[in-house]
Amino acid sequence: MSNWNAGYMAEIAYTYGYYEELNPLRLRLPLLAAGLALPASGTACELGFGQGVSANIHAAASATRWHGNDFNPSQAAFAQELASASGAGAQFTDESFAQFCRRDDLPDFDYICLHGIWSWVSAENRALIVEFLQRKLKVGGVAYISYNTQPGWSAMMPMRDLLAEHSRVMSAPGVGVLARVDGAIDFVDRMIATQPRYLEAYPLLADRFEKLKALDRNYVAHEYFNADWQPMAFSRLAAMLGEAKLEFAASANYTALVDMLNLTAEHQQFLAEIPDPTFRETTRAFLVNEQFRKDYWVKGARRLTPLAQASALRAVRVMLAVPRDEVVLSVHGVLGDADMDERVYAPVLDAMADHRVYTIGELEQQLQLAGSDAGLAALLQIVLILVSKGSVLAVQDEAGIAVARPQTARLNAHLLTLALERTDLHILASPLTGGGVVVSHLQQLFLWAQLQGAATPQDCVRATWPVLLRLNQLLTRDGQPLLTEEENLAELLAHAEYFATRTLPVLRALGVAD
């Protein structure tokens, strides 16, 4: 019998998360900030799409034609269900990398993405992926790859191996995956209690293991218990992707683009003295103790002239995606939390407070009229930080929005129906942003109630309370569960009123709600 899962964790389903970095629209600011020309956006592919949530959101929310594979048939079936609901024409299969990457009927792609997959597959499959990128990524196209990297994983690697080895050797025959995971975690927990010398050498590992214990067990199984698990240095990945003619373009982690959040002045000066870009990135990983990278790579990068770069940046469309007064003026980087100067950020946020779409050029003009001396470079950094927080989102052109609207409406209607029976899909599609917007399960139920004719918060409560009872989803206040129906209904009404006055107007601006 063939081993169709190739050592990958396939006994339990992957999580239903959405990963905004896979949205092709998000690559525009990092590439333009690096002075690079943008790719076309007609075709895209996600390798190893998991449950297909991200791939389907991006297919529905754009005019881009999406393809993808995930060898787990149950996950591919769910992805196909979402694709059918949206009618966006996305093609998702349960083929392995060997089958999918060797197909000769696929189009060439402007964008190919893979989230985490690189770290969890065999060397043979990594070679297949490189060959696929060389053969199917268009000249000028972009690849997005996120992966576990060194040196941030170096100290944890032996502990991960111990967890996986315990699962393989010490678990009783027939024990399920999650029980094996729990058993391995319990074993390491008891080992830590003996104060092993390894933890004396790496004292931060105890805290890291405590955080691991609190994670969703399905995620832990996929992250730590695959047969193949390979954190990789940036320089090694760069050498492998170089075989496909790809070169590093920029980080997809927006805060990583702002050096002052992650590097001391001494760090910045040290890196500035390194002329080789690959060695500079490799060295930077040591300075920030990098554990996970999210990067864009380009096949045939073309550098823009300063004038063309400035013109393209000014044409980027953005909008405020949260209520203005809910933007917290603090941002987290490697160096810790940093306060955002209200004198710098408030004028930008005030200009966008009506949740209309603005180009960066229009914001620049408004700031100049208001007497601000912030130039384009400063405004770009402000926007990058606001996008990193999720406060501001990039917006596609009107033609793309027009194509996406009916597709996202159909997909969102299907997701709202699923919310009547499950609580683990916290995302809806926005035709403006080309991607997903976080909408909690309770907020999804309010939207569903409105589709059924609920016109007031009281109507939403009457419609959603029976659903919550059926799902055994009681509400909480200050972290404590509410036990009586009266308490739950009062709390539910408070949520419904807040939703109607605060959240719904933003969702309407994003095209998520009517």
Short mmCIF file of C-alpha atoms in Angstrom, two decimals:
data_model
loop_
_atom_site.label_atom_id
_atom_site.label_comp_id
_atom_site.label_asym_id
_atom_site.label_seq_id
_atom_site.Cartn_x
_atom_site.Cartn_y
_atom_site.Cartn_z
CA MET A 1 0.00 0.00 0.00
CA SER A 2 1.38 3.44 -0.91
CA ASN A 3 2.09 5.88 1.90
CA TRP A 4 0.00 8.70 0.44
CA ASN A 5 0.62 11.06 3.34
CA ALA A 6 4.44 10.84 2.95
CA GLY A 7 4.99 11.14 6.70
CA TYR A 8 2.82 14.24 7.04
CA MET A 9 0.23 14.39 9.84
CA ALA A 10 -2.97 13.33 8.08
CA GLU A 11 -4.86 11.47 10.82
CA ILE A 12 -6.42 14.67 12.14
CA ALA A 13 -7.63 17.74 10.28
CA TYR A 14 -5.60 20.90 10.02
CA THR A 15 -7.03 24.03 11.63
CA TYR A 16 -9.43 26.36 9.81
CA GLY A 17 -7.27 29.45 10.07
CA TYR A 18 -7.00 32.30 7.59
CA TYR A 19 -3.57 33.69 6.69
CA GLU A 20 -3.73 37.24 5.36
CA GLU A 21 -0.11 37.16 4.12
CA LEU A 22 -1.24 34.85 1.30
CA ASN A 23 -3.39 37.64 -0.17
CA PRO A 24 -1.67 38.82 -3.40
CA LEU A 25 -2.80 42.38 -2.68
CA ARG A 26 -0.59 42.50 0.42
CA LEU A 27 2.64 42.12 -1.55
CA ARG A 28 2.28 45.52 -3.21
CA LEU A 29 3.48 47.71 -0.35
CA PRO A 30 6.52 45.58 0.60
CA LEU A 31 7.66 45.29 -3.02
CA LEU A 32 7.12 48.96 -3.74
CA ALA A 33 8.87 49.89 -0.51
CA ALA A 34 11.82 47.84 -1.79
CA GLY A 35 11.64 49.71 -5.10
CA LEU A 36 10.55 46.68 -7.13
CA ALA A 37 8.02 46.42 -9.95
CA LEU A 38 4.77 44.60 -9.21
CA PRO A 39 3.71 41.35 -10.87
CA ALA A 40 0.51 40.82 -12.84
CA SER A 41 -2.41 39.27 -10.98
CA GLY A 42 -4.26 36.98 -13.36
CA THR A 43 -3.35 33.55 -11.96
CA ALA A 44 -2.35 32.24 -8.55
CA CYS A 45 -1.67 28.94 -6.83
CA GLU A 46 -1.48 27.75 -3.23
CA LEU A 47 0.54 24.62 -2.59
CA GLY A 48 -0.70 22.63 0.41
CA PHE A 49 -3.76 24.79 1.13
CA GLY A 50 -4.84 22.98 4.33
CA GLN A 51 -8.59 23.44 4.68
CA GLY A 52 -8.57 25.88 1.77
CA VAL A 53 -10.01 28.79 3.76
CA SER A 54 -7.36 31.30 2.67
CA ALA A 55 -7.32 30.10 -0.94
CA ASN A 56 -11.10 30.34 -1.23
CA ILE A 57 -11.28 33.76 0.41
CA HIS A 58 -8.66 35.08 -2.03
CA ALA A 59 -10.30 33.45 -5.02
CA ALA A 60 -13.73 34.85 -4.18
CA ALA A 61 -12.45 38.32 -3.29
CA SER A 62 -10.62 38.97 -6.56
CA ALA A 63 -10.63 38.40 -10.29
CA THR A 64 -7.60 36.13 -9.99
CA ARG A 65 -7.96 32.51 -11.13
CA TRP A 66 -6.77 30.22 -8.32
CA HIS A 67 -5.49 26.65 -8.32
CA GLY A 68 -4.11 24.54 -5.50
CA ASN A 69 -3.55 21.14 -3.94
CA ASP A 70 -3.68 19.45 -0.58
CA PHE A 71 -3.21 15.71 -0.46
CA ASN A 72 -5.65 15.23 2.45
CA PRO A 73 -8.93 14.32 0.71
CA SER A 74 -11.19 15.52 3.51
CA GLN A 75 -9.49 18.93 3.46
CA ALA A 76 -9.67 19.10 -0.32
CA ALA A 77 -13.38 18.25 -0.14
CA PHE A 78 -14.01 21.17 2.22
CA ALA A 79 -12.01 23.50 -0.04
CA GLN A 80 -14.07 22.34 -3.02
CA GLU A 81 -17.28 22.95 -1.06
CA LEU A 82 -16.27 26.58 -0.46
CA ALA A 83 -15.17 26.98 -4.08
CA SER A 84 -18.54 25.72 -5.30
CA ALA A 85 -20.34 28.11 -2.94
CA SER A 86 -18.50 31.20 -4.22
CA GLY A 87 -18.60 30.29 -7.90
CA ALA A 88 -15.20 31.93 -8.35
CA GLY A 89 -13.95 29.08 -10.54
CA ALA A 90 -11.10 28.04 -8.25
CA GLN A 91 -9.67 24.58 -8.95
CA PHE A 92 -8.59 22.65 -5.84
CA THR A 93 -7.48 19.00 -5.83
CA ASP A 94 -6.33 16.32 -3.39
CA GLU A 95 -3.21 15.57 -5.43
CA SER A 96 0.19 15.08 -3.81
CA PHE A 97 3.05 17.42 -4.67
CA ALA A 98 4.43 14.77 -7.01
CA GLN A 99 1.11 14.60 -8.88
CA PHE A 100 0.20 18.29 -8.85
CA CYS A 101 3.63 19.78 -9.55
CA ARG A 102 4.18 17.51 -12.56
CA ARG A 103 0.88 18.31 -14.27
CA ASP A 104 1.20 19.76 -17.76
CA ASP A 105 -2.30 21.26 -17.93
CA LEU A 106 -1.84 24.03 -15.35
CA PRO A 107 -1.43 27.66 -16.42
CA ASP A 108 1.70 29.60 -15.65
CA PHE A 109 1.23 31.59 -12.44
CA ASP A 110 1.79 35.21 -11.47
CA TYR A 111 1.78 34.24 -7.80
CA ILE A 112 2.56 30.98 -5.99
CA CYS A 113 2.27 30.72 -2.22
CA LEU A 114 2.87 28.12 0.48
CA HIS A 115 2.32 28.64 4.19
CA GLY A 116 4.55 26.61 6.51
CA ILE A 117 4.62 23.70 4.08
CA TRP A 118 8.33 24.12 3.33
CA SER A 119 9.26 23.15 6.90
CA TRP A 120 7.04 20.07 7.08
CA VAL A 121 7.69 18.19 3.84
CA SER A 122 10.47 15.84 2.79
CA ALA A 123 13.59 16.86 0.90
CA GLU A 124 12.11 15.16 -2.17
CA ASN A 125 8.99 17.32 -1.98
CA ARG A 126 11.05 20.48 -1.46
CA ALA A 127 12.91 19.61 -4.66
CA LEU A 128 9.58 19.18 -6.45
CA ILE A 129 8.44 22.58 -5.23
CA VAL A 130 11.63 24.25 -6.46
CA GLU A 131 11.20 22.61 -9.85
CA PHE A 132 7.55 23.73 -9.93
CA LEU A 133 8.56 27.32 -9.17
CA GLN A 134 11.17 27.21 -11.90
CA ARG A 135 8.73 25.78 -14.43
CA LYS A 136 5.39 27.42 -13.59
CA LEU A 137 6.10 30.82 -11.99
CA LYS A 138 6.05 33.49 -14.67
CA VAL A 139 8.98 35.79 -15.25
CA GLY A 140 8.29 38.73 -12.96
CA GLY A 141 6.09 36.52 -10.77
CA VAL A 142 6.21 36.38 -6.99
CA ALA A 143 6.44 33.42 -4.61
CA TYR A 144 5.41 33.68 -0.97
CA ILE A 145 7.03 31.20 1.42
CA SER A 146 6.71 31.07 5.19
CA TYR A 147 8.87 28.64 7.13
CA ASN A 148 10.55 27.80 10.42
CA THR A 149 14.05 29.18 10.44
CA GLN A 150 17.27 29.21 12.39
CA PRO A 151 18.68 30.37 14.71
CA GLY A 152 15.37 30.88 16.51
CA TRP A 153 14.50 27.18 16.41
CA SER A 154 17.98 25.84 17.17
CA ALA A 155 17.56 25.35 20.92
CA MET A 156 14.04 23.94 20.52
CA MET A 157 14.94 21.34 17.88
CA PRO A 158 16.13 18.64 20.32
CA MET A 159 12.99 19.08 22.42
CA ARG A 160 10.82 18.77 19.33
CA ASP A 161 12.67 15.58 18.41
CA LEU A 162 12.06 14.26 21.93
CA LEU A 163 8.33 14.95 21.65
CA ALA A 164 8.09 13.21 18.28
CA GLU A 165 10.20 10.28 19.43
CA HIS A 166 8.05 9.76 22.53
CA SER A 167 4.96 9.72 20.32
CA ARG A 168 6.54 7.13 18.05
CA VAL A 169 8.17 4.85 20.66
CA MET A 170 6.27 5.18 23.93
CA SER A 171 2.65 5.40 22.82
CA ALA A 172 0.55 2.26 23.07
CA PRO A 173 -0.54 0.65 19.78
CA GLY A 174 -3.82 2.04 18.51
CA VAL A 175 -3.66 5.23 20.55
CA GLY A 176 -5.02 8.23 18.64
CA VAL A 177 -2.92 11.17 17.52
CA LEU A 178 -4.18 13.66 20.09
CA ALA A 179 -3.62 11.17 22.92
CA ARG A 180 -0.06 10.61 21.67
CA VAL A 181 0.47 14.38 21.60
CA ASP A 182 -0.84 14.75 25.15
CA GLY A 183 1.31 11.85 26.31
CA ALA A 184 4.46 13.36 24.81
CA ILE A 185 3.72 16.78 26.30
CA ASP A 186 3.11 15.23 29.72
CA PHE A 187 6.42 13.33 29.46
CA VAL A 188 8.43 16.45 28.65
CA ASP A 189 6.59 18.37 31.35
CA ARG A 190 7.66 15.79 33.93
CA MET A 191 11.18 15.83 32.57
CA ILE A 192 11.36 19.60 32.97
CA ALA A 193 10.33 19.19 36.60
CA THR A 194 13.58 17.26 37.20
CA GLN A 195 15.52 20.42 36.18
CA PRO A 196 17.58 18.92 33.34
CA ARG A 197 20.91 20.55 32.56
CA TYR A 198 19.72 21.24 29.00
CA LEU A 199 17.29 23.81 30.40
CA GLU A 200 20.06 25.29 32.50
CA ALA A 201 21.91 25.98 29.25
CA TYR A 202 18.71 27.26 27.54
CA PRO A 203 16.52 28.68 30.34
CA LEU A 204 14.03 30.35 27.99
CA LEU A 205 12.85 26.95 26.75
CA ALA A 206 10.75 26.33 29.85
CA ASP A 207 8.61 29.37 29.10
CA ARG A 208 8.41 28.39 25.43
CA PHE A 209 7.21 24.92 26.40
CA GLU A 210 4.55 26.43 28.68
CA LYS A 211 3.21 28.37 25.70
CA LEU A 212 3.24 25.18 23.59
CA LYS A 213 1.11 23.41 26.22
CA ALA A 214 -1.60 26.07 25.83
CA LEU A 215 -1.87 25.71 22.04
CA ASP A 216 -4.66 23.94 20.16
CA ARG A 217 -3.69 20.26 20.00
CA ASN A 218 -4.52 19.92 16.30
CA TYR A 219 -2.09 22.74 15.58
CA VAL A 220 0.56 21.18 17.84
CA ALA A 221 0.21 17.84 16.06
CA HIS A 222 0.79 19.41 12.66
CA GLU A 223 3.56 21.73 13.83
CA TYR A 224 5.66 19.32 15.91
CA PHE A 225 4.78 15.71 15.09
CA ASN A 226 5.32 15.29 11.36
CA ALA A 227 7.95 12.82 10.20
CA ASP A 228 9.72 15.68 8.40
CA TRP A 229 10.43 18.89 10.28
CA GLN A 230 13.21 21.09 9.05
CA PRO A 231 13.89 24.65 10.24
CA MET A 232 16.18 26.18 7.63
CA ALA A 233 18.66 29.03 7.57
CA PHE A 234 17.80 31.87 5.20
CA SER A 235 20.99 31.37 3.21
CA ARG A 236 20.18 27.72 2.53
CA LEU A 237 16.67 28.54 1.33
CA ALA A 238 18.06 31.33 -0.84
CA ALA A 239 20.47 28.87 -2.47
CA MET A 240 17.69 26.38 -3.20
CA LEU A 241 15.31 28.99 -4.61
CA GLY A 242 18.16 30.42 -6.64
CA GLU A 243 17.99 27.21 -8.68
CA ALA A 244 14.50 28.38 -9.75
CA LYS A 245 15.90 31.86 -10.59
CA LEU A 246 14.19 33.42 -7.57
CA GLU A 247 15.74 36.16 -5.48
CA PHE A 248 14.65 37.62 -2.16
CA ALA A 249 12.41 40.67 -2.52
CA ALA A 250 11.04 41.62 0.91
CA SER A 251 9.57 40.34 4.12
CA ALA A 252 5.80 39.85 4.16
CA ASN A 253 5.86 40.71 7.86
CA TYR A 254 5.14 44.44 7.73
CA THR A 255 6.70 45.22 11.11
CA ALA A 256 9.93 43.60 9.89
CA LEU A 257 10.09 46.37 7.27
CA VAL A 258 10.45 49.01 10.00
CA ASP A 259 13.96 48.59 11.38
CA MET A 260 13.47 50.73 14.47
CA LEU A 261 10.92 48.22 15.84
CA ASN A 262 13.33 45.31 15.62
CA LEU A 263 16.94 46.47 15.53
CA THR A 264 18.98 48.71 17.77
CA ALA A 265 20.98 51.51 16.19
CA GLU A 266 24.08 49.37 16.65
CA HIS A 267 22.36 46.45 14.88
CA GLN A 268 21.34 48.67 11.97
CA GLN A 269 24.85 50.04 11.57
CA PHE A 270 26.34 46.54 11.70
CA LEU A 271 23.99 45.29 8.97
CA ALA A 272 24.59 48.36 6.82
CA GLU A 273 28.22 47.35 6.54
CA ILE A 274 27.33 43.99 4.90
CA PRO A 275 27.16 44.39 1.08
CA ASP A 276 25.83 40.91 0.23
CA PRO A 277 22.00 40.88 0.62
CA THR A 278 21.74 37.16 1.40
CA PHE A 279 24.45 37.24 4.04
CA ARG A 280 22.88 40.41 5.45
CA GLU A 281 19.52 38.64 5.91
CA THR A 282 21.27 35.60 7.40
CA THR A 283 23.07 37.81 9.89
CA ARG A 284 19.90 39.74 10.70
CA ALA A 285 18.29 36.45 11.78
CA PHE A 286 20.90 36.17 14.54
CA LEU A 287 20.37 39.75 15.69
CA VAL A 288 16.61 39.23 16.15
CA ASN A 289 16.78 35.48 17.00
CA GLU A 290 14.40 34.77 14.14
CA GLN A 291 12.12 31.74 14.48
CA PHE A 292 9.63 32.08 11.61
CA ARG A 293 9.97 33.95 8.33
CA LYS A 294 7.36 35.16 5.85
CA ASP A 295 9.05 36.23 2.64
CA TYR A 296 8.37 37.30 -0.94
CA TRP A 297 10.67 36.04 -3.68
CA VAL A 298 10.69 37.33 -7.25
CA LYS A 299 11.67 35.67 -10.51
CA GLY A 300 13.36 38.47 -12.43
CA ALA A 301 13.08 41.43 -10.06
CA ARG A 302 12.95 44.78 -11.85
CA ARG A 303 14.00 47.87 -9.93
CA LEU A 304 11.88 50.98 -10.36
CA THR A 305 13.28 54.45 -10.83
CA PRO A 306 12.69 56.70 -7.79
CA LEU A 307 10.03 58.63 -9.74
CA ALA A 308 8.20 55.45 -10.80
CA GLN A 309 8.43 54.07 -7.27
CA ALA A 310 6.93 57.23 -5.76
CA SER A 311 4.15 57.31 -8.35
CA ALA A 312 3.24 53.66 -7.72
CA LEU A 313 3.25 54.15 -3.93
CA ARG A 314 0.98 57.17 -4.19
CA ALA A 315 -1.49 55.10 -6.24
CA VAL A 316 -1.86 52.39 -3.56
CA ARG A 317 -5.43 52.38 -2.19
CA VAL A 318 -6.10 51.89 1.53
CA MET A 319 -8.92 52.25 4.04
CA LEU A 320 -9.40 52.28 7.79
CA ALA A 321 -10.81 48.88 8.78
CA VAL A 322 -11.70 49.49 12.44
CA PRO A 323 -13.53 52.30 14.25
CA ARG A 324 -11.23 55.31 14.52
CA ASP A 325 -11.36 55.50 18.31
CA GLU A 326 -10.51 51.81 18.72
CA VAL A 327 -7.06 52.09 17.17
CA VAL A 328 -4.56 51.45 19.97
CA LEU A 329 -1.44 53.55 19.43
CA SER A 330 1.03 50.82 20.26
CA VAL A 331 2.86 48.36 18.05
CA HIS A 332 4.88 45.25 18.88
CA GLY A 333 8.30 44.49 17.43
CA VAL A 334 11.30 42.37 18.36
CA LEU A 335 12.46 45.12 20.72
CA GLY A 336 9.11 45.03 22.53
CA ASP A 337 6.05 47.28 22.52
CA ALA A 338 6.53 50.75 21.10
CA ASP A 339 4.21 53.72 21.53
CA MET A 340 3.01 55.35 18.33
CA ASP A 341 3.31 59.13 18.50
CA GLU A 342 -0.25 60.49 18.42
CA ARG A 343 0.98 63.69 16.78
CA VAL A 344 2.19 61.57 13.85
CA TYR A 345 -0.60 58.98 13.57
CA ALA A 346 -3.72 60.92 14.59
CA PRO A 347 -3.81 63.13 11.45
CA VAL A 348 -3.67 60.03 9.21
CA LEU A 349 -6.31 58.18 11.20
CA ASP A 350 -8.55 61.24 11.33
CA ALA A 351 -8.31 61.62 7.57
CA MET A 352 -9.48 58.03 7.12
CA ALA A 353 -12.10 57.99 9.89
CA ASP A 354 -15.02 57.90 7.43
CA HIS A 355 -13.88 54.45 6.15
CA ARG A 356 -13.72 55.64 2.56
CA VAL A 357 -11.02 54.41 0.19
CA TYR A 358 -8.03 56.73 -0.15
CA THR A 359 -4.86 56.55 -2.14
CA ILE A 360 -1.63 57.20 -0.28
CA GLY A 361 -1.21 60.19 -2.56
CA GLU A 362 -4.56 61.63 -1.43
CA LEU A 363 -3.58 61.16 2.20
CA GLU A 364 -0.28 62.89 1.51
CA GLN A 365 -2.12 65.89 0.04
CA GLN A 366 -4.56 66.08 2.98
CA LEU A 367 -1.70 66.02 5.46
CA GLN A 368 0.09 68.80 3.56
CA LEU A 369 -3.07 70.94 3.58
CA ALA A 370 -3.32 70.36 7.33
CA GLY A 371 0.21 71.68 7.76
CA SER A 372 1.96 68.36 8.30
CA ASP A 373 5.55 68.08 7.12
CA ALA A 374 5.37 64.26 6.77
CA GLY A 375 6.71 63.29 3.37
CA LEU A 376 6.00 60.16 1.34
CA ALA A 377 8.66 58.08 3.12
CA ALA A 378 7.24 58.92 6.55
CA LEU A 379 3.68 58.28 5.38
CA LEU A 380 4.72 54.91 3.97
CA GLN A 381 6.12 53.88 7.36
CA ILE A 382 2.91 55.03 9.07
CA VAL A 383 0.79 52.98 6.66
CA LEU A 384 3.03 49.91 7.02
CA ILE A 385 2.63 49.98 10.80
CA LEU A 386 -1.13 50.54 10.63
CA VAL A 387 -1.50 47.65 8.18
CA SER A 388 0.62 45.42 10.43
CA LYS A 389 -1.89 46.08 13.23
CA GLY A 390 -4.87 45.31 10.99
CA SER A 391 -6.15 48.87 11.46
CA VAL A 392 -5.68 49.73 7.78
CA LEU A 393 -6.10 47.40 4.81
CA ALA A 394 -5.04 47.68 1.18
CA VAL A 395 -7.88 48.02 -1.35
CA GLN A 396 -7.96 46.71 -4.91
CA ASP A 397 -9.11 48.66 -7.97
CA GLU A 398 -12.77 49.19 -8.84
CA ALA A 399 -12.75 46.59 -11.62
CA GLY A 400 -11.54 43.93 -9.20
CA ILE A 401 -14.12 44.98 -6.62
CA ALA A 402 -16.92 44.68 -9.18
CA VAL A 403 -15.88 41.12 -10.10
CA ALA A 404 -15.49 40.12 -6.46
CA ARG A 405 -18.77 41.44 -5.04
CA PRO A 406 -21.12 38.65 -6.18
CA GLN A 407 -18.51 35.99 -5.41
CA THR A 408 -17.88 37.19 -1.86
CA ALA A 409 -21.62 37.59 -1.28
CA ARG A 410 -22.18 33.94 -2.17
CA LEU A 411 -19.22 32.67 -0.15
CA ASN A 412 -20.14 34.75 2.89
CA ALA A 413 -23.75 33.55 2.76
CA HIS A 414 -22.42 29.98 2.83
CA LEU A 415 -20.05 30.73 5.71
CA LEU A 416 -22.88 32.34 7.68
CA THR A 417 -24.95 29.21 7.18
CA LEU A 418 -22.03 27.11 8.46
CA ALA A 419 -21.98 29.32 11.57
CA LEU A 420 -25.29 27.71 12.55
CA GLU A 421 -23.50 24.41 13.10
CA ARG A 422 -19.87 25.21 13.88
CA THR A 423 -17.84 27.88 15.67
CA ASP A 424 -14.33 27.60 14.17
CA LEU A 425 -14.59 29.77 11.04
CA HIS A 426 -13.92 33.35 12.11
CA ILE A 427 -13.46 34.97 8.71
CA LEU A 428 -15.54 36.49 5.92
CA ALA A 429 -14.47 37.75 2.50
CA SER A 430 -14.17 41.42 1.54
CA PRO A 431 -14.46 42.39 -2.13
CA LEU A 432 -12.57 45.60 -1.39
CA THR A 433 -9.48 44.13 0.25
CA GLY A 434 -9.20 41.03 -1.92
CA GLY A 435 -8.97 39.01 1.28
CA GLY A 436 -10.52 38.12 4.58
CA VAL A 437 -11.84 40.11 7.52
CA VAL A 438 -12.01 38.65 11.02
CA VAL A 439 -15.65 38.37 12.09
CA SER A 440 -16.33 36.50 15.32
CA HIS A 441 -18.81 33.65 15.48
CA LEU A 442 -21.31 35.76 17.39
CA GLN A 443 -21.03 38.59 14.87
CA GLN A 444 -21.55 36.10 12.07
CA LEU A 445 -24.77 34.99 13.75
CA PHE A 446 -25.92 38.61 13.89
CA LEU A 447 -25.24 38.96 10.15
CA TRP A 448 -27.13 35.72 9.50
CA ALA A 449 -30.05 37.03 11.56
CA GLN A 450 -30.14 40.20 9.46
CA LEU A 451 -30.29 38.08 6.31
CA GLN A 452 -33.37 36.44 7.86
CA GLY A 453 -35.00 39.84 8.32
CA ALA A 454 -33.83 40.89 11.80
CA ALA A 455 -33.99 44.68 11.82
CA THR A 456 -33.07 45.58 15.40
CA PRO A 457 -30.65 44.31 18.05
CA GLN A 458 -33.62 42.79 19.85
CA ASP A 459 -34.54 40.90 16.67
CA CYS A 460 -30.95 39.62 16.43
CA VAL A 461 -31.10 38.35 20.01
CA ARG A 462 -34.34 36.48 19.38
CA ALA A 463 -32.85 34.86 16.26
CA THR A 464 -29.43 33.95 17.62
CA TRP A 465 -30.20 32.77 21.16
CA PRO A 466 -31.72 29.44 20.00
CA VAL A 467 -28.65 28.85 17.83
CA LEU A 468 -26.29 29.45 20.76
CA LEU A 469 -28.32 27.08 22.94
CA ARG A 470 -28.16 24.39 20.28
CA LEU A 471 -24.38 24.82 20.02
CA ASN A 472 -24.04 24.94 23.82
CA GLN A 473 -22.34 28.32 23.50
CA LEU A 474 -23.07 30.29 26.65
CA LEU A 475 -21.68 33.82 26.89
CA THR A 476 -19.10 35.14 29.32
CA ARG A 477 -18.51 38.43 31.11
CA ASP A 478 -15.07 39.37 32.44
CA GLY A 479 -13.90 35.84 31.66
CA GLN A 480 -16.63 34.20 33.72
CA PRO A 481 -19.41 32.08 32.14
CA LEU A 482 -22.97 33.39 32.50
CA LEU A 483 -25.18 30.62 33.83
CA THR A 484 -28.73 31.96 33.70
CA GLU A 485 -30.79 32.67 30.62
CA GLU A 486 -31.53 36.17 31.86
CA GLU A 487 -27.83 36.99 32.18
CA ASN A 488 -27.06 35.53 28.76
CA LEU A 489 -29.86 37.45 27.05
CA ALA A 490 -28.77 40.72 28.62
CA GLU A 491 -25.17 40.16 27.55
CA LEU A 492 -26.28 39.07 24.08
CA LEU A 493 -28.31 42.27 23.69
CA ALA A 494 -25.30 44.37 24.69
CA HIS A 495 -23.21 42.61 22.03
CA ALA A 496 -25.96 43.06 19.42
CA GLU A 497 -26.26 46.78 20.17
CA TYR A 498 -22.50 47.26 19.95
CA PHE A 499 -22.46 45.30 16.69
CA ALA A 500 -25.22 47.43 15.17
CA THR A 501 -23.65 50.76 16.06
CA ARG A 502 -19.91 50.05 15.84
CA THR A 503 -19.04 46.91 13.88
CA LEU A 504 -21.71 46.82 11.19
CA PRO A 505 -20.85 50.20 9.61
CA VAL A 506 -17.26 49.06 9.13
CA LEU A 507 -18.32 45.70 7.67
CA ARG A 508 -20.57 47.58 5.24
CA ALA A 509 -17.69 49.82 4.22
CA LEU A 510 -15.59 46.70 3.59
CA GLY A 511 -18.34 45.16 1.45
CA VAL A 512 -18.77 42.26 3.88
CA ALA A 513 -22.32 43.27 4.87
CA ASP A 514 -25.12 44.93 2.92
#
